[in-house]
Every structure is written in structure tokens, then in C-alpha cells.
Coordinates of C-alpha atoms in Angstrom, one line a residue:
Chain A
M1 CA -111.0 57.0 -31.8
D2 CA -110.9 55.6 -35.3
I3 CA -108.6 52.6 -35.3
G4 CA -107.7 53.5 -38.9
N5 CA -106.1 56.7 -37.7
L6 CA -103.9 54.8 -35.3
I7 CA -102.9 52.2 -37.9
S8 CA -102.0 54.9 -40.5
A9 CA -99.9 56.7 -37.8
L10 CA -97.9 53.6 -36.8
P11 CA -95.3 53.6 -39.6
G12 CA -94.4 57.2 -38.9
A13 CA -94.1 56.4 -35.2
A14 CA -91.9 53.4 -36.0
A15 CA -89.6 55.6 -38.2
Q16 CA -89.2 58.2 -35.4
G17 CA -88.6 55.3 -33.0
L18 CA -85.9 53.9 -35.1
I19 CA -84.1 57.3 -35.3
W20 CA -84.4 57.7 -31.5
G21 CA -83.2 54.1 -31.3
I22 CA -79.8 55.2 -32.7
M23 CA -79.8 57.9 -30.1
A24 CA -80.6 55.3 -27.4
I25 CA -77.6 53.2 -28.5
G26 CA -75.5 56.3 -27.7
V27 CA -77.1 56.6 -24.3
Y28 CA -76.6 52.8 -23.7
L29 CA -72.8 53.2 -24.2
T30 CA -72.5 55.8 -21.5
Y31 CA -75.2 54.6 -19.1
R32 CA -74.5 50.9 -19.3
I33 CA -71.0 50.4 -20.7
L34 CA -69.2 53.4 -19.1
D35 CA -71.4 53.6 -16.1
V36 CA -71.8 57.4 -16.4
A37 CA -75.1 59.2 -16.7
D38 CA -74.3 61.7 -19.5
L39 CA -76.8 64.6 -19.8
T40 CA -74.8 66.2 -22.6
V41 CA -77.1 64.4 -25.1
D42 CA -80.0 66.9 -24.4
G43 CA -77.8 69.4 -26.2
T44 CA -76.2 67.1 -28.8
M45 CA -79.6 65.9 -29.9
A46 CA -80.2 69.4 -31.2
T47 CA -76.6 70.2 -32.3
G48 CA -76.3 67.3 -34.8
G49 CA -79.4 68.4 -36.6
A50 CA -78.3 72.1 -36.6
V51 CA -75.0 71.3 -38.2
C52 CA -76.5 68.9 -40.7
V53 CA -79.2 71.3 -41.8
M54 CA -76.9 74.3 -42.1
L55 CA -74.3 72.4 -44.1
T56 CA -76.9 70.9 -46.4
L57 CA -78.4 74.4 -46.9
A58 CA -74.9 75.6 -47.7
G59 CA -74.8 73.1 -50.5
L60 CA -72.5 70.5 -49.0
P61 CA -73.1 66.8 -49.9
M62 CA -75.0 64.8 -47.4
P63 CA -72.1 62.5 -46.4
V64 CA -70.0 65.5 -45.5
A65 CA -72.9 67.1 -43.5
L66 CA -73.4 63.8 -41.6
L67 CA -69.8 63.4 -40.8
A68 CA -69.5 67.0 -39.7
S69 CA -72.5 66.4 -37.4
V70 CA -70.9 63.4 -35.8
A71 CA -67.6 65.3 -35.4
V72 CA -69.3 68.2 -33.7
G73 CA -71.2 65.7 -31.4
M74 CA -67.9 64.1 -30.5
L75 CA -66.5 67.5 -29.7
A76 CA -69.4 68.1 -27.2
G77 CA -68.5 64.7 -25.7
L78 CA -64.9 65.8 -25.4
V79 CA -65.9 69.0 -23.5
T80 CA -68.0 67.0 -21.0
G81 CA -65.1 64.5 -20.7
I82 CA -62.6 67.3 -20.0
F83 CA -65.0 68.9 -17.4
H84 CA -65.3 65.5 -15.7
T85 CA -61.8 64.0 -15.8
I86 CA -59.5 67.0 -15.9
M87 CA -61.6 69.5 -13.9
G88 CA -63.0 66.9 -11.5
I89 CA -66.6 67.9 -12.0
P90 CA -69.1 65.1 -11.2
A91 CA -70.2 63.5 -14.5
I92 CA -73.9 64.5 -14.2
L93 CA -73.0 68.1 -13.6
A94 CA -70.4 68.1 -16.3
G95 CA -73.0 67.0 -18.8
I96 CA -75.5 69.6 -17.6
L97 CA -72.9 72.3 -18.1
T98 CA -72.1 71.2 -21.6
Q99 CA -75.8 70.9 -22.4
L100 CA -76.5 74.4 -21.2
G101 CA -73.6 75.8 -23.2
L102 CA -74.7 73.9 -26.3
W103 CA -78.0 75.7 -26.3
S104 CA -76.2 79.0 -27.1
I105 CA -74.0 77.2 -29.6
N106 CA -77.0 75.7 -31.3
L107 CA -78.5 79.1 -31.7
R108 CA -75.3 80.4 -33.1
I109 CA -75.2 77.5 -35.6
L110 CA -78.8 78.0 -36.7
G111 CA -78.8 81.8 -36.4
M112 CA -82.3 81.5 -35.1
A113 CA -84.4 79.1 -33.0
N114 CA -85.6 77.0 -35.9
K115 CA -84.5 76.4 -39.5
A116 CA -86.5 74.6 -42.1
I117 CA -85.1 72.4 -44.9
S118 CA -87.3 71.1 -47.7
V119 CA -87.1 67.6 -49.0
D120 CA -88.2 68.9 -52.4
K121 CA -85.2 71.1 -52.8
Y122 CA -82.5 69.1 -51.1
N123 CA -81.5 65.5 -51.4
L124 CA -82.3 64.3 -47.9
L125 CA -81.7 60.8 -46.7
V126 CA -85.0 60.5 -44.7
S127 CA -88.2 62.4 -44.5
L128 CA -91.7 62.0 -43.0
R129 CA -93.0 62.4 -46.5
Y130 CA -91.4 59.1 -47.6
I131 CA -91.9 56.8 -44.7
P132 CA -91.0 53.4 -46.3
R133 CA -87.7 54.7 -47.6
T134 CA -87.0 56.3 -44.2
L135 CA -87.7 53.0 -42.4
I136 CA -85.3 51.1 -44.7
T137 CA -82.6 53.8 -44.6
V138 CA -82.6 54.2 -40.8
F139 CA -82.6 50.4 -40.4
I140 CA -79.5 50.2 -42.5
V141 CA -77.8 53.0 -40.5
I142 CA -78.6 51.2 -37.3
L143 CA -77.1 48.0 -38.6
L144 CA -74.0 49.9 -39.7
V145 CA -73.7 51.6 -36.3
I146 CA -74.1 48.3 -34.4
G147 CA -71.6 46.6 -36.7
L148 CA -69.0 49.3 -36.1
L149 CA -69.6 49.3 -32.3
Y150 CA -69.5 45.5 -32.1
W151 CA -66.1 45.6 -33.8
F152 CA -64.7 48.5 -31.8
F153 CA -65.8 47.1 -28.4
G154 CA -64.1 43.8 -29.3
T155 CA -60.7 45.5 -29.9
E156 CA -58.1 46.0 -27.2
R157 CA -59.1 49.7 -26.8
G158 CA -62.8 48.8 -26.7
C159 CA -62.2 46.1 -24.1
S160 CA -60.3 48.5 -22.0
I161 CA -63.2 51.0 -22.2
R162 CA -65.6 48.2 -21.0
A163 CA -63.2 47.4 -18.1
T164 CA -63.1 51.1 -17.2
G165 CA -66.9 51.1 -16.9
A166 CA -67.0 47.8 -15.0
N167 CA -64.2 48.5 -12.4
Q168 CA -62.0 51.6 -12.5
A169 CA -59.6 50.3 -9.8
M170 CA -59.1 47.1 -11.7
A171 CA -58.6 48.9 -15.0
R172 CA -55.9 51.2 -13.6
A173 CA -54.2 48.3 -11.9
Q174 CA -54.0 46.7 -15.4
G175 CA -52.4 49.8 -16.8
I176 CA -55.5 51.3 -18.4
N177 CA -55.8 55.1 -18.6
T178 CA -59.3 55.3 -17.3
R179 CA -59.6 59.1 -17.7
F180 CA -58.7 58.9 -21.4
N181 CA -61.2 56.1 -21.9
I182 CA -64.0 57.9 -20.2
V183 CA -63.4 60.9 -22.5
L184 CA -63.3 58.6 -25.5
G185 CA -66.5 56.8 -24.5
L186 CA -68.3 60.1 -24.0
M187 CA -67.1 61.2 -27.5
I188 CA -68.3 58.1 -29.2
S189 CA -71.6 58.3 -27.4
N190 CA -72.3 61.9 -28.4
G191 CA -71.1 61.3 -31.9
I192 CA -73.8 58.6 -32.3
V193 CA -76.4 60.9 -30.7
A194 CA -75.5 63.7 -33.1
L195 CA -75.9 61.3 -36.0
A196 CA -79.4 60.5 -34.7
S197 CA -80.1 64.2 -34.4
A198 CA -78.9 64.8 -38.0
L199 CA -81.3 62.2 -39.3
Y200 CA -84.2 63.4 -37.1
S201 CA -83.9 67.0 -38.4
Q202 CA -84.1 65.7 -41.9
Y203 CA -87.0 63.5 -41.0
Q204 CA -88.9 66.5 -39.5
G205 CA -87.8 68.9 -42.2
F206 CA -86.3 71.4 -39.7
A207 CA -83.7 71.8 -37.0
D208 CA -84.8 73.3 -33.8
V209 CA -82.8 74.4 -30.7
N210 CA -85.4 72.8 -28.4
S211 CA -85.5 69.4 -30.1
G212 CA -83.1 67.9 -27.6
R213 CA -85.1 68.8 -24.5
G214 CA -85.7 65.6 -22.5
A215 CA -83.7 63.5 -24.9
I216 CA -81.9 61.7 -22.1
V217 CA -85.2 60.5 -20.8
I218 CA -86.4 59.1 -24.1
G219 CA -83.0 57.5 -24.6
L220 CA -83.1 55.9 -21.1
A221 CA -86.7 54.8 -21.7
A222 CA -85.6 53.0 -24.9
V223 CA -82.6 51.4 -23.1
I224 CA -84.8 50.1 -20.3
I225 CA -87.7 49.0 -22.5
G226 CA -85.3 47.1 -24.6
E227 CA -83.8 45.4 -21.6
V228 CA -87.1 44.6 -19.9
L229 CA -88.8 43.3 -23.1
F230 CA -86.0 41.5 -24.8
G231 CA -83.3 41.3 -22.1
K232 CA -83.6 37.5 -21.9
L233 CA -82.9 37.0 -25.6
A234 CA -79.8 39.2 -25.7
R235 CA -76.5 37.7 -24.6
N236 CA -74.5 39.0 -27.5
F237 CA -73.4 42.6 -27.5
A238 CA -74.7 43.3 -31.0
V239 CA -78.1 41.8 -30.2
K240 CA -78.2 43.9 -27.0
L241 CA -77.6 47.1 -29.0
F242 CA -80.3 46.0 -31.4
T243 CA -82.8 45.5 -28.6
V244 CA -82.0 49.0 -27.3
A245 CA -82.9 50.4 -30.8
M246 CA -86.1 48.4 -30.8
G247 CA -86.8 49.9 -27.4
G248 CA -86.9 53.2 -29.1
V249 CA -89.5 51.9 -31.6
V250 CA -91.7 50.4 -28.8
Y251 CA -91.5 53.7 -27.0
Y252 CA -92.8 55.7 -30.0
L253 CA -95.5 53.1 -30.8
V254 CA -96.7 53.4 -27.2
I255 CA -96.7 57.2 -27.3
Q256 CA -98.6 57.1 -30.6
F257 CA -101.2 54.8 -28.9
I258 CA -101.5 57.1 -25.9
L259 CA -102.0 60.1 -28.2
W260 CA -104.7 58.2 -30.1
L261 CA -106.5 57.6 -26.8
G262 CA -107.0 61.3 -26.8
L263 CA -104.3 62.5 -24.4
N264 CA -103.0 66.0 -24.6
A265 CA -99.6 66.1 -26.4
N266 CA -98.3 68.6 -23.8
D267 CA -98.6 66.0 -21.1
L268 CA -96.3 63.6 -22.9
K269 CA -93.1 64.7 -21.2
L270 CA -94.8 64.2 -17.8
I271 CA -95.9 60.8 -18.7
S272 CA -92.5 59.9 -20.2
A273 CA -90.8 61.0 -17.0
L274 CA -93.1 59.0 -14.8
V275 CA -92.9 55.9 -16.9
V276 CA -89.0 56.0 -16.9
A277 CA -89.0 56.6 -13.2
V278 CA -91.1 53.5 -12.6
F279 CA -89.0 51.4 -15.0
L280 CA -85.8 52.5 -13.3
A281 CA -87.3 51.6 -9.9
V282 CA -88.3 48.0 -11.0
P283 CA -84.8 46.5 -10.7
Y284 CA -84.4 48.1 -7.3
W285 CA -87.7 46.9 -6.0
R286 CA -87.1 43.4 -7.4
A287 CA -83.8 43.2 -5.5
Q288 CA -85.4 44.3 -2.3
H289 CA -88.2 41.8 -2.8
I290 CA -85.7 39.0 -3.3
H291 CA -83.9 40.1 -0.2
A292 CA -87.0 40.2 1.9
K293 CA -88.1 36.8 0.6
S294 CA -84.8 35.1 1.5
R295 CA -84.9 36.7 4.9
K296 CA -88.3 35.3 5.6
R297 CA -87.2 31.9 4.4
K298 CA -84.3 32.0 6.9
E299 CA -86.6 33.0 9.7
A300 CA -89.0 30.2 8.9
V301 CA -86.2 27.6 9.1
Chain B
M1 CA -35.7 45.8 -7.1
L2 CA -37.8 48.1 -5.0
K3 CA -36.5 51.2 -3.2
I4 CA -38.8 53.2 -1.0
E5 CA -36.8 56.2 0.3
N6 CA -37.9 58.4 3.1
V7 CA -41.6 58.6 2.0
Y8 CA -44.1 60.8 3.8
K9 CA -47.9 60.9 3.3
T10 CA -50.4 62.8 5.3
F11 CA -54.1 62.5 4.5
N12 CA -56.4 65.5 5.0
A13 CA -53.3 67.7 5.7
G14 CA -54.2 71.0 7.4
T15 CA -57.5 69.8 8.9
V16 CA -58.5 68.4 12.2
N17 CA -58.7 65.0 10.5
A18 CA -55.0 65.1 9.4
K19 CA -53.5 61.6 9.6
T20 CA -49.9 60.9 8.9
A21 CA -50.0 57.5 7.4
L22 CA -46.4 57.2 6.3
A23 CA -43.7 59.0 8.3
G24 CA -40.3 58.7 6.7
L25 CA -40.8 55.1 5.4
S26 CA -37.8 53.5 3.8
L27 CA -37.5 49.9 2.4
H28 CA -35.2 48.2 0.0
L29 CA -36.1 44.8 -1.6
K30 CA -33.6 42.7 -3.5
P31 CA -34.7 40.9 -6.6
G32 CA -36.5 37.7 -5.6
D33 CA -37.2 38.9 -2.1
F34 CA -40.6 37.7 -0.7
C35 CA -41.3 40.1 2.1
T36 CA -44.3 39.7 4.4
V37 CA -45.7 42.8 6.2
I38 CA -47.6 42.8 9.5
G39 CA -48.8 45.6 11.8
G40 CA -51.9 46.8 13.6
N41 CA -54.8 48.7 12.1
G42 CA -53.6 52.1 10.8
A43 CA -49.9 51.1 10.9
G44 CA -49.6 52.2 7.2
K45 CA -49.4 48.7 5.5
S46 CA -51.9 49.3 2.8
T47 CA -50.8 53.0 2.5
M48 CA -47.3 51.7 1.7
L49 CA -48.6 49.5 -1.1
N50 CA -50.8 52.3 -2.4
A51 CA -47.7 54.6 -2.4
V52 CA -45.8 52.1 -4.5
A53 CA -48.8 51.5 -6.8
G54 CA -49.3 55.2 -7.3
V55 CA -53.0 55.4 -6.2
W56 CA -52.1 59.0 -5.2
H57 CA -48.8 60.9 -5.1
V58 CA -46.6 60.9 -2.0
D59 CA -45.9 64.1 -0.1
E60 CA -42.1 63.5 0.1
G61 CA -39.6 60.8 -0.8
K62 CA -39.0 58.5 -3.7
V63 CA -40.3 55.3 -5.0
I64 CA -37.9 53.4 -7.3
I65 CA -38.8 50.2 -9.1
D66 CA -36.0 48.3 -10.9
G67 CA -33.8 51.3 -11.0
K68 CA -36.5 53.6 -12.4
D69 CA -37.8 56.5 -10.4
V70 CA -41.6 56.1 -10.7
T71 CA -42.5 58.7 -8.0
D72 CA -44.2 61.0 -10.5
L73 CA -45.8 58.4 -12.7
P74 CA -49.6 58.0 -12.6
E75 CA -51.1 54.7 -11.4
H76 CA -51.9 53.3 -14.8
K77 CA -48.3 53.9 -16.1
R78 CA -46.7 52.2 -13.0
A79 CA -49.0 49.3 -13.6
A80 CA -46.5 48.1 -16.3
Y81 CA -44.1 47.1 -13.5
L82 CA -46.6 45.8 -11.0
G83 CA -48.9 42.9 -10.3
R84 CA -51.6 43.6 -7.7
V85 CA -54.1 41.6 -5.7
F86 CA -56.4 43.4 -3.3
Q87 CA -58.2 42.5 -0.1
D88 CA -61.7 42.7 -1.6
P89 CA -62.1 40.0 -4.2
M90 CA -64.4 42.4 -6.1
T91 CA -61.6 44.9 -6.7
G92 CA -59.2 42.9 -8.8
T93 CA -61.5 41.8 -11.6
A94 CA -64.2 43.2 -13.9
A95 CA -67.3 41.3 -12.8
T96 CA -69.3 41.9 -16.0
M97 CA -66.6 40.6 -18.3
G98 CA -65.5 37.0 -19.0
I99 CA -62.6 35.3 -17.2
D100 CA -60.8 35.2 -20.5
E101 CA -61.5 38.9 -21.2
N102 CA -60.1 39.8 -17.8
L103 CA -57.0 37.7 -18.4
A104 CA -56.6 39.3 -21.9
L105 CA -56.8 42.8 -20.3
A106 CA -54.0 41.8 -17.9
A107 CA -51.9 40.2 -20.6
R108 CA -51.7 43.7 -22.3
R109 CA -50.7 45.6 -19.1
G110 CA -48.1 48.1 -20.0
Q111 CA -48.7 47.8 -23.8
R112 CA -50.5 50.3 -26.1
R113 CA -54.1 49.2 -26.6
G114 CA -55.0 49.7 -30.2
L115 CA -57.5 48.3 -32.7
K116 CA -56.3 44.7 -32.7
W117 CA -58.8 42.2 -31.4
G118 CA -59.0 42.3 -27.6
I119 CA -58.6 38.5 -27.3
S120 CA -57.6 35.8 -29.8
N121 CA -58.7 32.1 -29.9
Q122 CA -55.1 31.1 -29.4
E123 CA -54.9 33.2 -26.2
R124 CA -58.2 31.6 -25.0
E125 CA -56.6 28.1 -25.3
H126 CA -53.6 29.3 -23.4
Y127 CA -55.8 30.7 -20.6
R128 CA -57.7 27.5 -20.5
A129 CA -54.5 25.6 -19.7
L130 CA -53.5 28.2 -17.1
L131 CA -56.9 27.9 -15.4
A132 CA -56.6 24.1 -15.4
D133 CA -53.4 24.5 -13.4
L134 CA -55.3 26.4 -10.7
D135 CA -57.3 23.2 -10.1
L136 CA -60.5 25.1 -9.3
G137 CA -62.6 23.7 -12.1
L138 CA -62.5 27.0 -14.1
E139 CA -61.0 25.5 -17.3
G140 CA -64.5 24.5 -18.4
R141 CA -65.9 28.0 -18.1
V142 CA -63.3 30.2 -19.6
S143 CA -65.8 32.7 -21.0
S144 CA -68.0 32.8 -17.9
K145 CA -68.5 36.2 -16.3
V146 CA -66.2 36.7 -13.4
G147 CA -69.2 38.0 -11.3
L148 CA -70.4 34.4 -11.2
L149 CA -67.3 33.1 -9.4
S150 CA -66.8 32.7 -5.6
G151 CA -64.4 35.0 -3.7
G152 CA -61.6 32.5 -3.7
Q153 CA -61.9 31.8 -7.4
R154 CA -61.9 35.5 -8.1
Q155 CA -58.7 35.9 -6.0
A156 CA -57.1 33.0 -7.8
V157 CA -58.0 34.6 -11.2
T158 CA -56.7 38.0 -10.0
L159 CA -53.4 36.4 -8.9
L160 CA -53.1 34.8 -12.3
M161 CA -53.8 38.2 -13.9
A162 CA -51.2 39.9 -11.7
T163 CA -48.5 37.4 -12.8
L164 CA -49.6 36.7 -16.4
Q165 CA -46.9 39.1 -17.5
K166 CA -44.0 38.7 -15.1
P167 CA -44.2 41.9 -12.9
K168 CA -41.1 43.6 -11.4
L169 CA -43.0 43.6 -8.2
L170 CA -46.0 41.7 -6.9
L171 CA -48.2 43.6 -4.3
L172 CA -50.5 41.5 -2.2
D173 CA -52.7 43.5 0.1
E174 CA -54.2 41.0 2.6
H175 CA -55.4 39.1 -0.4
T176 CA -56.7 36.1 1.6
A177 CA -58.3 38.1 4.5
A178 CA -61.8 38.0 3.0
L179 CA -61.7 34.2 2.3
D180 CA -62.7 31.3 4.5
P181 CA -59.7 29.5 6.1
K182 CA -59.6 26.6 3.7
T183 CA -59.9 28.8 0.6
A184 CA -57.3 31.2 2.1
A185 CA -54.9 28.4 2.5
K186 CA -55.4 27.3 -1.1
V187 CA -54.8 30.8 -2.4
L188 CA -51.7 31.2 -0.3
E189 CA -50.4 27.9 -1.5
L190 CA -51.0 29.1 -5.1
T191 CA -49.2 32.3 -4.2
D192 CA -46.1 30.5 -3.0
K193 CA -46.1 28.3 -6.1
I194 CA -46.3 31.2 -8.5
V195 CA -43.8 33.4 -6.6
S196 CA -41.2 30.7 -6.4
R197 CA -41.7 29.5 -10.0
D198 CA -41.3 33.0 -11.4
Q199 CA -38.9 34.2 -8.7
L200 CA -41.1 37.2 -8.1
T201 CA -40.1 40.1 -5.9
T202 CA -43.1 40.3 -3.6
L203 CA -44.6 42.4 -0.8
M204 CA -47.4 40.6 1.0
I205 CA -49.5 42.2 3.7
T206 CA -51.2 39.8 6.1
H207 CA -52.9 40.1 9.5
N208 CA -52.0 36.5 10.3
M209 CA -48.6 36.2 12.1
K210 CA -48.4 32.5 11.3
D211 CA -48.7 33.2 7.6
A212 CA -46.2 36.0 7.9
I213 CA -43.7 33.7 9.4
A214 CA -44.4 30.7 7.2
H215 CA -44.1 32.5 3.9
G216 CA -41.3 34.5 2.3
N217 CA -37.7 35.1 3.2
R218 CA -38.2 38.4 5.0
L219 CA -40.7 39.9 7.5
I220 CA -41.3 43.5 8.4
M221 CA -43.5 45.0 11.0
M222 CA -45.0 48.4 10.7
K223 CA -46.2 50.9 13.3
D224 CA -47.2 54.6 12.8
G225 CA -46.1 54.7 9.2
K226 CA -42.6 53.3 9.8
I227 CA -40.9 49.9 9.9
I228 CA -40.1 49.0 13.4
L229 CA -38.9 45.4 12.9
D230 CA -37.1 43.8 10.0
I231 CA -36.2 40.1 10.1
A232 CA -34.6 38.1 7.3
G233 CA -32.9 34.9 6.4
E234 CA -32.0 32.4 9.1
D235 CA -33.5 34.6 11.9
K236 CA -36.8 34.5 10.1
K237 CA -36.7 30.8 9.7
K238 CA -36.4 30.3 13.4
L239 CA -39.1 32.8 14.3
T240 CA -42.2 31.8 16.3
V241 CA -45.4 33.7 17.0
A242 CA -44.3 34.1 20.6
D243 CA -40.9 35.5 19.5
L244 CA -42.6 37.9 17.2
M245 CA -44.8 39.2 20.0
A246 CA -41.9 39.7 22.3
R247 CA -39.8 41.4 19.6
F248 CA -42.8 43.6 18.8
A249 CA -43.1 44.6 22.5
D250 CA -39.4 45.5 22.5
A251 CA -39.5 47.5 19.4
A252 CA -42.7 49.3 20.0
G253 CA -42.4 49.7 23.7
E254 CA -45.8 48.2 24.2
G255 CA -47.7 45.0 23.9
I256 CA -49.9 44.0 21.0
A257 CA -53.4 45.1 21.7
N258 CA -54.8 43.6 18.5
D259 CA -56.6 40.2 18.9
R260 CA -56.9 39.9 15.2
M261 CA -53.1 39.7 14.7
I262 CA -52.8 37.0 17.4
L263 CA -55.8 35.0 16.7
G264 CA -56.2 35.6 12.9

């Protein structure tokens, strides 16, 4: 329990948190803006890295590898979107189907369960060997992603996607093709998650078919932590997205702290699941509490 | 302006719950017609509006708006011709978006939505003026989230959205039923004002016979998915609630057993 160990581990945790913050922005778009719980991301969070590592190993320049990762992620979103809108499968199930299918695709891309890439031999953007550079790079990527999304969701098309998530009946009455917008939203979200995945595989120095397992839970945790801690500060859409990314950082700092306390790393997923369950329950409990209070007040009168 | 021709619609066809909601319904509206629709629960009033709006496809028959056969068009494509206000004030607006953003969405109904800004400052000023006309104190909170508004305010905003671009046809589905009497009267007054100003062809469902008589130039009564009474022009002007009940008994072969229609 040397405090020095904890402090020296924090920058690395923050870097991981920032990368997962990008992923959480993707989750935010579906969960909050589109009002769809998309489980595709558990697959996409491995696919983006697999594509990026294989293309980099094949000698392609980094921007090409990153763009290809995003494109493949968007393709995964497209598949879930088609399952949901054209084939009428409930969104959660559609995501699970794509996620399951992606596991095989990820194995095909990698050719094995795990593929390493060395930061010494390849010109990687980020790496756990160079934490300060990683922090700065990922931070810049986050700002770029937020800037792009802020612009897009202010456009006519972006506004119509927000309307689709807010009220589908209203959206259709205003001539908005809600099915097209749901597919587009899922594609954008999964593109962002694949970008996070591509960065994460570079950071770790390998791509792994299992690296997406439970990703949706971490993404939701980041979204909720961001809202609970900084929700009052954020009115503006760009600031909201930033707080979601910061939620990812807080999540990883807390995890690091728990590990430092001596907890078994294998129990992490259990704890994450419980923590997210509790945070998801808080708004529900709060609403019930307010309801009960107002009823008591009425009875007292 | 609107032609509904021999339309049939059965829900849950082939099951024990099969319900024929529209049974050979036909209706023609001339441009500028303001037609009120009454009838008991399950008469097919809302089903008729949904058939026109394209919420689902009809089993048989045709829907023609302004000479264009829209029977096979999906809901979002028909929206280009229609303005719609719903019974539930929650349905017509996006609660988490601003009043201005909702209006901007409606202003682009029927247009391609591309990568231009979703709303301009110039538009916002225009909306402020339109909101001031409503006289509901909304002009000072143009960017407020619609979720913060009262039911009456939301219906007024929805009405504004429905008519921002002049629709070929305005569909009002008991749009004042969820409001208190005073607010309902205000929204109805606003409806009359907009409909007569823009000469809109309008179908308005109401459960209130007095309203059905007081508004519009034509009145239809529905029962079992068909129109059983159609009164227009001078006949309608002379109509009283008592007349209407007697005519209904004649046409339907039975009395009105629905308190809501008489008392409402």
C-alpha cells in the first residue's frame, strides 16, 4: 500500500480513461441522443483495434489505418441498424447479434486471438511507454471528435437525428425518416467507438479479440459518472460530451485506486457491473422519492 | 383537396381480436373546407386521420391529397403535405429540444435535410415574432426546452409547427381534449384564426358537439368506420346540439349512449 505506487500509476490510468472517454462519447450518442441501448460496441471495441493493427503491420500509414478502423466500425453500426429498422429486431437484440458476429470477424481480421504491435518498429500515435505524449494526443483527438459532433448535431440532419431520439412520432410528422436516422446514428456511434478501439490497441501494444468484452458497461459508467459529477455545469452540447469523456477518466482513476487497495483484478468486472447498476438506479430512486414526498405533503394538507 | 376513396382497415386481421376500424370510408374535401368530425369511441375518427397521415398502410382503397395518390407513401414522405396536431400534447413536440429548434424542424418539413445549420439567427427572430402573436408569453423564452411548457402552450406551439409551412391539409386529432376548458377555448380560437387566415383545408376531430357545430363549414359524424351524417353550408349554420342528437338517432338507428359527447 505504497502511496507512491498509486501516484505513479495515475497518469497511465488517466490516459486509458481518456481513450475510453472517446468510446463513451460514442455510447452517449446512442444511449442519450438516439435513445437506443446499442450493444454492438462490445464487438466494435475490438474490431477497430484489429483493423488498425493489421493495416499498420501491413505497412499502411497511420491516418489510413485509423480511417479504415472508423469505416469498419461504421459498417458494424450499419448492420445493427439494418437488423433493427429493416428486419424489425429490437435494438438491444440487434446489437447483441452484431456483437456476436463481430467476434468471428475479429478473429478473421487478426488471424489469431491476439496480435502484438511494437511501438519501437512502428510509428504509433499513442503508447503506454510514452504516457505524456499519449495524454496530449488523445486529448487533441477528443477535442476534434467533440468539435466535429458539435457541428454535425447543429446541422439540419443532426437536428433531425436529435428529434428522432426525442420523439419518433413527432419526427415522422415533421417529415423525418426516422429509420434512416437511427441507422446513421448507430453508424456514427460505432465509428467513434472503433476509433477509440484503434487508439487503445496502439496504447496497449496489441489487438485482442476479447478487448471489447463489457465495453458497453464501461461506456455507460463513463456517461453516468460524467452526468452525476458534472451534470450541473453542462448545458452546452460540447461541454456535455466533454464531461462524458472526463467520466471515462474518473472511472479509470477509481479503478486504479481500487486495485491499489489490493483488490483482485479478476473481480473488476463484477464491481463495475454493480457500480453501474447502482448509478442507473439513482435517477429512478430519486424520482420515486420525490413522488412519495409530494404525496406526503398532499396528505398533510 | 383530400379524397379518401373506399378505404378499409382491419387491425389484428385473422385473430379473435380482429377489429374493422374503417369499413369502406369515403370522403371528399374541397380546398378551404374546414370539416369537424364527431362520433363515439371506436367509430374510426382517429383511424381515419392516421390513414390519411400514413401511420400504417390501408388494406384497401385510396388516399389522394391535392390530386396526388399518396396511398403507398410512407408517413415521413406524406408529412410534406400535412400539418398534424395530436390529442396528447407530448406527441407533437420534442421535449428535450428548444421551442426554436422544434419550429426549425417543422419549417424544413418536406425538404432534404443536409449539412446546413439546423437553425439561423434570422429564423429565430422570425419565430420570436410568431410566438408573440400567440400571446402566451413565449416570445421571451424562444430557446427554452419545450418540456418546460404547459400542455396548452405545447399545443399552441405544435399548431404553429403544423402551419409554419402552409400544409395542403391540417389534421387535428382532438387537439384540445387534454386541456382545461379555458386553455382549450384559447387553442380553438387560435386554430380558427390560423385556418381562416391561411385558408387551410382542415379535418378536426372533437368529442364536443358544441365545438363541432361552432367551428368549420362542414360536419361529419362517424360510426363503425363509416360516415353516417354529413352536414354542410347553411344546414350546418342552423344546427343545434339537440338537432344533431336527433339526426344521429335517425342515421344510426339508435340513441347516443356516450355522455362524453353530450356533456363534453
